[in-house]
């Protein structure tokens, strides 16, 4: 994918705080289930903003770098999701989201970013991203020197 949407740590915190505001009042939640690994950073920010200390994970692997493969569930939080926020960093094709919906039908499933193919599968998200654009997450990138244009 040649088009990129770069997310910085600051952006991630700002977007996720916006998501947290929409999840108020916090007292309605028993806890958070992070879809690891992408949902781990948003989950930490939501936990802090909402004062939730029960944080669990579902560990799914479906992409090897940017190549999509079979979804593999390595570990899952118990229950049907009732009273829980399930959070992932993004929804793209929606295949991870479909699996999450089957596993946690009663949860509120939210993401920070959504592409059109998966947007209808989440209860809420903050940023719309075009389908042909690759999202670069802050934990996958770094600040580096760039040579100036002049010689
Ligand atoms: O809508 P989809 O096409 O299913 O893609 C979305 C999923 O892909 C990424 O996870 P990935 O499987 O790459 O694992 P990671 O979170 O460990 O990086 C991302 O964090 C979402 O969980
Ligand atoms: N970092 C990243 N991971 C993904 N997994 C599925 N789509 C994407 C994407 O656009 N960016
Ligand atoms: Mg993921």
mmCIF file of C-alpha atoms and ligand atoms in Angstrom:
data_model
loop_
_atom_site.group_PDB
_atom_site.id
_atom_site.type_symbol
_atom_site.label_atom_id
_atom_site.label_comp_id
_atom_site.label_asym_id
_atom_site.label_seq_id
_atom_site.Cartn_x
_atom_site.Cartn_y
_atom_site.Cartn_z
ATOM 1 C CA UNK A 1 0.000 0.000 0.000
ATOM 2 C CA UNK A 2 1.650 3.230 -1.142
ATOM 3 C CA UNK A 3 -0.575 5.684 0.752
ATOM 4 C CA UNK A 4 0.201 6.027 4.439
ATOM 5 C CA UNK A 5 -1.495 7.646 7.419
ATOM 6 C CA UNK A 6 1.090 8.263 10.134
ATOM 7 C CA UNK A 7 -0.087 8.301 13.748
ATOM 8 C CA UNK A 8 2.208 9.800 16.407
ATOM 9 C CA UNK A 9 2.127 8.930 20.123
ATOM 10 C CA UNK A 10 0.441 12.291 20.792
ATOM 11 C CA UNK A 11 -2.231 11.650 18.165
ATOM 12 C CA UNK A 12 -2.865 8.192 19.587
ATOM 13 C CA UNK A 13 -3.379 9.634 23.066
ATOM 14 C CA UNK A 14 -5.642 12.419 21.761
ATOM 15 C CA UNK A 15 -7.789 10.073 19.677
ATOM 16 C CA UNK A 16 -8.090 7.531 22.475
ATOM 17 C CA UNK A 17 -9.042 10.204 25.003
ATOM 18 C CA UNK A 18 -11.817 11.240 22.623
ATOM 19 C CA UNK A 19 -12.941 7.602 22.535
ATOM 20 C CA UNK A 20 -12.877 7.503 26.367
ATOM 21 C CA UNK A 21 -15.200 10.522 26.554
ATOM 22 C CA UNK A 22 -17.769 8.594 24.536
ATOM 23 C CA UNK A 23 -17.547 5.664 26.958
ATOM 24 C CA UNK A 24 -18.667 7.673 29.975
ATOM 25 C CA UNK A 25 -20.017 7.066 32.549
ATOM 26 C CA UNK A 26 -17.162 4.774 33.515
ATOM 27 C CA UNK A 27 -19.236 3.075 36.234
ATOM 28 C CA UNK A 28 -21.125 1.097 33.565
ATOM 29 C CA UNK A 29 -17.988 -0.945 32.796
ATOM 30 C CA UNK A 30 -16.530 -3.946 34.609
ATOM 31 C CA UNK A 31 -13.311 -3.633 32.653
ATOM 32 C CA UNK A 32 -11.498 -3.629 29.347
ATOM 33 C CA UNK A 33 -10.406 -6.391 27.007
ATOM 34 C CA UNK A 34 -7.536 -5.367 24.723
ATOM 35 C CA UNK A 35 -7.180 -7.080 21.360
ATOM 36 C CA UNK A 36 -3.457 -7.738 21.554
ATOM 37 C CA UNK A 37 -1.198 -6.443 20.407
ATOM 38 C CA UNK A 38 -2.643 -3.390 18.593
ATOM 39 C CA UNK A 39 -5.280 -2.738 21.255
ATOM 40 C CA UNK A 40 -2.798 -2.706 24.148
ATOM 41 C CA UNK A 41 -1.828 0.977 23.969
ATOM 42 C CA UNK A 42 -5.431 2.218 23.474
ATOM 43 C CA UNK A 43 -6.490 -0.081 26.351
ATOM 44 C CA UNK A 44 -3.887 1.456 28.681
ATOM 45 C CA UNK A 45 -5.112 4.966 27.824
ATOM 46 C CA UNK A 46 -8.798 4.013 28.238
ATOM 47 C CA UNK A 47 -8.023 2.305 31.573
ATOM 48 C CA UNK A 48 -6.359 5.461 32.839
ATOM 49 C CA UNK A 49 -9.076 7.834 31.633
ATOM 50 C CA UNK A 50 -11.976 5.692 32.858
ATOM 51 C CA UNK A 51 -10.325 4.584 36.119
ATOM 52 C CA UNK A 52 -10.692 0.894 35.203
ATOM 53 C CA UNK A 53 -8.209 -1.542 36.682
ATOM 54 C CA UNK A 54 -9.586 -4.813 35.357
ATOM 55 C CA UNK A 55 -7.723 -5.137 32.049
ATOM 56 C CA UNK A 56 -7.596 -8.435 30.171
ATOM 57 C CA UNK A 57 -6.493 -9.464 26.681
ATOM 58 C CA UNK A 58 -7.488 -11.553 23.734
ATOM 59 C CA UNK A 59 -4.390 -12.460 21.787
ATOM 60 C CA UNK A 60 -4.948 -12.856 18.039
ATOM 61 C CA UNK A 61 -2.366 -12.999 15.275
ATOM 62 C CA UNK A 62 -3.585 -12.475 11.712
ATOM 63 C CA UNK A 63 -1.017 -10.337 9.921
ATOM 64 C CA UNK A 64 2.658 -11.028 9.369
ATOM 65 C CA UNK A 65 3.847 -7.424 8.935
ATOM 66 C CA UNK A 66 1.438 -6.263 6.172
ATOM 67 C CA UNK A 67 0.541 -9.710 4.764
ATOM 68 C CA UNK A 68 -2.782 -11.101 5.976
ATOM 69 C CA UNK A 69 -2.982 -14.748 7.060
ATOM 70 C CA UNK A 70 -5.264 -17.081 9.086
ATOM 71 C CA UNK A 71 -6.497 -15.636 12.399
ATOM 72 C CA UNK A 72 -4.875 -17.547 15.230
ATOM 73 C CA UNK A 73 -6.254 -17.185 18.778
ATOM 74 C CA UNK A 74 -3.426 -17.685 21.254
ATOM 75 C CA UNK A 75 -5.325 -16.748 24.439
ATOM 76 C CA UNK A 76 -8.697 -15.251 25.267
ATOM 77 C CA UNK A 77 -10.358 -13.436 28.166
ATOM 78 C CA UNK A 78 -13.305 -15.443 29.585
ATOM 79 C CA UNK A 79 -17.003 -14.556 29.209
ATOM 80 C CA UNK A 80 -19.325 -13.124 26.558
ATOM 81 C CA UNK A 81 -18.129 -9.542 26.997
ATOM 82 C CA UNK A 82 -21.062 -8.319 29.079
ATOM 83 C CA UNK A 83 -20.058 -5.094 30.843
ATOM 84 C CA UNK A 84 -16.717 -4.968 29.036
ATOM 85 C CA UNK A 85 -15.182 -2.619 26.511
ATOM 86 C CA UNK A 86 -13.253 -4.535 23.853
ATOM 87 C CA UNK A 87 -10.720 -2.258 22.188
ATOM 88 C CA UNK A 88 -8.489 -2.628 19.131
ATOM 89 C CA UNK A 89 -6.310 -0.038 17.433
ATOM 90 C CA UNK A 90 -8.039 -0.368 14.049
ATOM 91 C CA UNK A 91 -10.449 -2.248 11.877
ATOM 92 C CA UNK A 92 -9.385 -2.832 8.266
ATOM 93 C CA UNK A 93 -11.006 -5.714 6.318
ATOM 94 C CA UNK A 94 -13.160 -6.469 9.367
ATOM 95 C CA UNK A 95 -12.113 -10.106 9.740
ATOM 96 C CA UNK A 96 -10.666 -9.581 13.243
ATOM 97 C CA UNK A 97 -13.783 -7.587 14.176
ATOM 98 C CA UNK A 98 -16.087 -10.418 13.005
ATOM 99 C CA UNK A 99 -14.223 -12.848 15.223
ATOM 100 C CA UNK A 100 -14.404 -10.439 18.183
ATOM 101 C CA UNK A 101 -18.172 -10.064 17.688
ATOM 102 C CA UNK A 102 -18.602 -13.861 17.750
ATOM 103 C CA UNK A 103 -16.442 -14.261 20.837
ATOM 104 C CA UNK A 104 -17.807 -11.257 22.795
ATOM 105 C CA UNK A 105 -21.373 -10.633 21.521
ATOM 106 C CA UNK A 106 -22.314 -8.529 24.575
ATOM 107 C CA UNK A 107 -19.263 -6.257 24.678
ATOM 108 C CA UNK A 108 -18.968 -2.662 23.432
ATOM 109 C CA UNK A 109 -16.379 -3.078 20.676
ATOM 110 C CA UNK A 110 -14.466 0.098 19.814
ATOM 111 C CA UNK A 111 -11.417 1.006 17.770
ATOM 112 C CA UNK A 112 -9.357 4.157 17.287
ATOM 113 C CA UNK A 113 -9.294 3.988 13.458
ATOM 114 C CA UNK A 114 -11.622 2.366 10.946
ATOM 115 C CA UNK A 115 -11.477 1.728 7.207
ATOM 116 C CA UNK A 116 -14.798 1.505 5.304
ATOM 117 C CA UNK A 117 -14.807 -2.308 4.921
ATOM 118 C CA UNK A 118 -14.862 -2.804 8.681
ATOM 119 C CA UNK A 119 -16.387 0.400 10.074
ATOM 120 C CA UNK A 120 -19.927 -0.997 10.390
ATOM 121 C CA UNK A 121 -18.638 -3.869 12.556
ATOM 122 C CA UNK A 122 -17.535 -1.643 15.445
ATOM 123 C CA UNK A 123 -19.794 0.200 17.900
ATOM 124 C CA UNK A 124 -17.648 3.334 17.794
ATOM 125 C CA UNK A 125 -14.347 4.663 16.462
ATOM 126 C CA UNK A 126 -12.644 8.033 16.074
ATOM 127 C CA UNK A 127 -10.731 8.301 12.790
ATOM 128 C CA UNK A 128 -11.924 7.389 9.273
ATOM 129 C CA UNK A 129 -9.120 6.077 7.062
ATOM 130 C CA UNK A 130 -9.487 5.269 3.324
ATOM 131 C CA UNK A 131 -9.328 1.563 2.406
ATOM 132 C CA UNK A 132 -6.251 2.061 0.211
ATOM 133 C CA UNK A 133 -4.205 3.654 3.007
ATOM 134 C CA UNK A 134 -1.864 1.866 5.418
ATOM 135 C CA UNK A 135 -1.975 3.141 8.994
ATOM 136 C CA UNK A 136 1.495 3.497 10.540
ATOM 137 C CA UNK A 137 1.223 3.117 14.305
ATOM 138 C CA UNK A 138 3.610 4.972 16.630
ATOM 139 C CA UNK A 139 5.057 1.730 18.044
ATOM 140 C CA UNK A 140 6.087 0.675 14.508
ATOM 141 C CA UNK A 141 7.855 3.920 13.590
ATOM 142 C CA UNK A 142 10.503 6.309 14.912
ATOM 143 C CA UNK A 143 11.878 9.780 14.376
ATOM 144 C CA UNK A 144 14.857 9.814 12.039
ATOM 145 C CA UNK A 145 17.143 12.304 10.301
ATOM 146 C CA UNK A 146 16.194 13.398 6.774
ATOM 147 C CA UNK A 147 18.714 14.965 4.461
ATOM 148 C CA UNK A 148 17.710 18.495 3.305
ATOM 149 C CA UNK A 149 16.538 18.958 -0.286
ATOM 150 C CA UNK A 150 19.463 21.237 -1.258
ATOM 151 C CA UNK A 151 22.916 19.707 -1.850
HETATM 152 O O1 LIG B 1 -9.732 -5.710 10.078
HETATM 153 P P1 LIG B 1 -8.579 -6.647 9.863
HETATM 154 O O2 LIG B 1 -8.224 -6.786 8.424
HETATM 155 O O3 LIG B 1 -8.768 -7.980 10.538
HETATM 156 O O4 LIG B 1 -7.274 -5.968 10.501
HETATM 157 C C1 LIG B 1 -7.259 -5.369 11.763
HETATM 158 C C2 LIG B 1 -6.321 -6.081 12.714
HETATM 159 O O5 LIG B 1 -5.001 -6.138 12.156
HETATM 160 C C3 LIG B 1 -4.049 -5.669 13.104
HETATM 161 O O6 LIG B 1 -3.653 -6.689 13.990
HETATM 162 P P2 LIG B 1 -2.594 -7.835 13.599
HETATM 163 O O7 LIG B 1 -3.343 -9.089 13.293
HETATM 164 O O8 LIG B 1 -1.666 -7.332 12.555
HETATM 165 O O9 LIG B 1 -1.776 -8.135 14.922
HETATM 166 P P3 LIG B 1 -1.132 -7.139 16.008
HETATM 167 O O10 LIG B 1 -2.273 -6.406 16.624
HETATM 168 O O11 LIG B 1 -0.460 -8.074 16.956
HETATM 169 O O12 LIG B 1 -0.166 -6.232 15.302
HETATM 170 C C4 LIG B 1 -4.830 -4.640 13.890
HETATM 171 O O13 LIG B 1 -4.238 -4.449 15.175
HETATM 172 C C5 LIG B 1 -6.200 -5.262 14.007
HETATM 173 O O14 LIG B 1 -6.285 -6.141 15.120
HETATM 174 N N1 LIG B 2 -0.307 -0.984 11.237
HETATM 175 C C1 LIG B 2 -1.369 -1.466 10.537
HETATM 176 N N2 LIG B 2 -1.791 -2.712 10.783
HETATM 177 C C2 LIG B 2 -2.864 -3.136 10.066
HETATM 178 N N3 LIG B 2 -3.508 -4.319 10.092
HETATM 179 C C3 LIG B 2 -4.478 -4.263 9.152
HETATM 180 N N4 LIG B 2 -4.486 -3.086 8.521
HETATM 181 C C4 LIG B 2 -3.488 -2.355 9.075
HETATM 182 C C5 LIG B 2 -3.004 -1.022 8.840
HETATM 183 O O1 LIG B 2 -3.491 -0.244 7.997
HETATM 184 N N5 LIG B 2 -1.933 -0.653 9.599
HETATM 185 MG MG1 LIG B 3 -4.298 -6.435 16.083
#
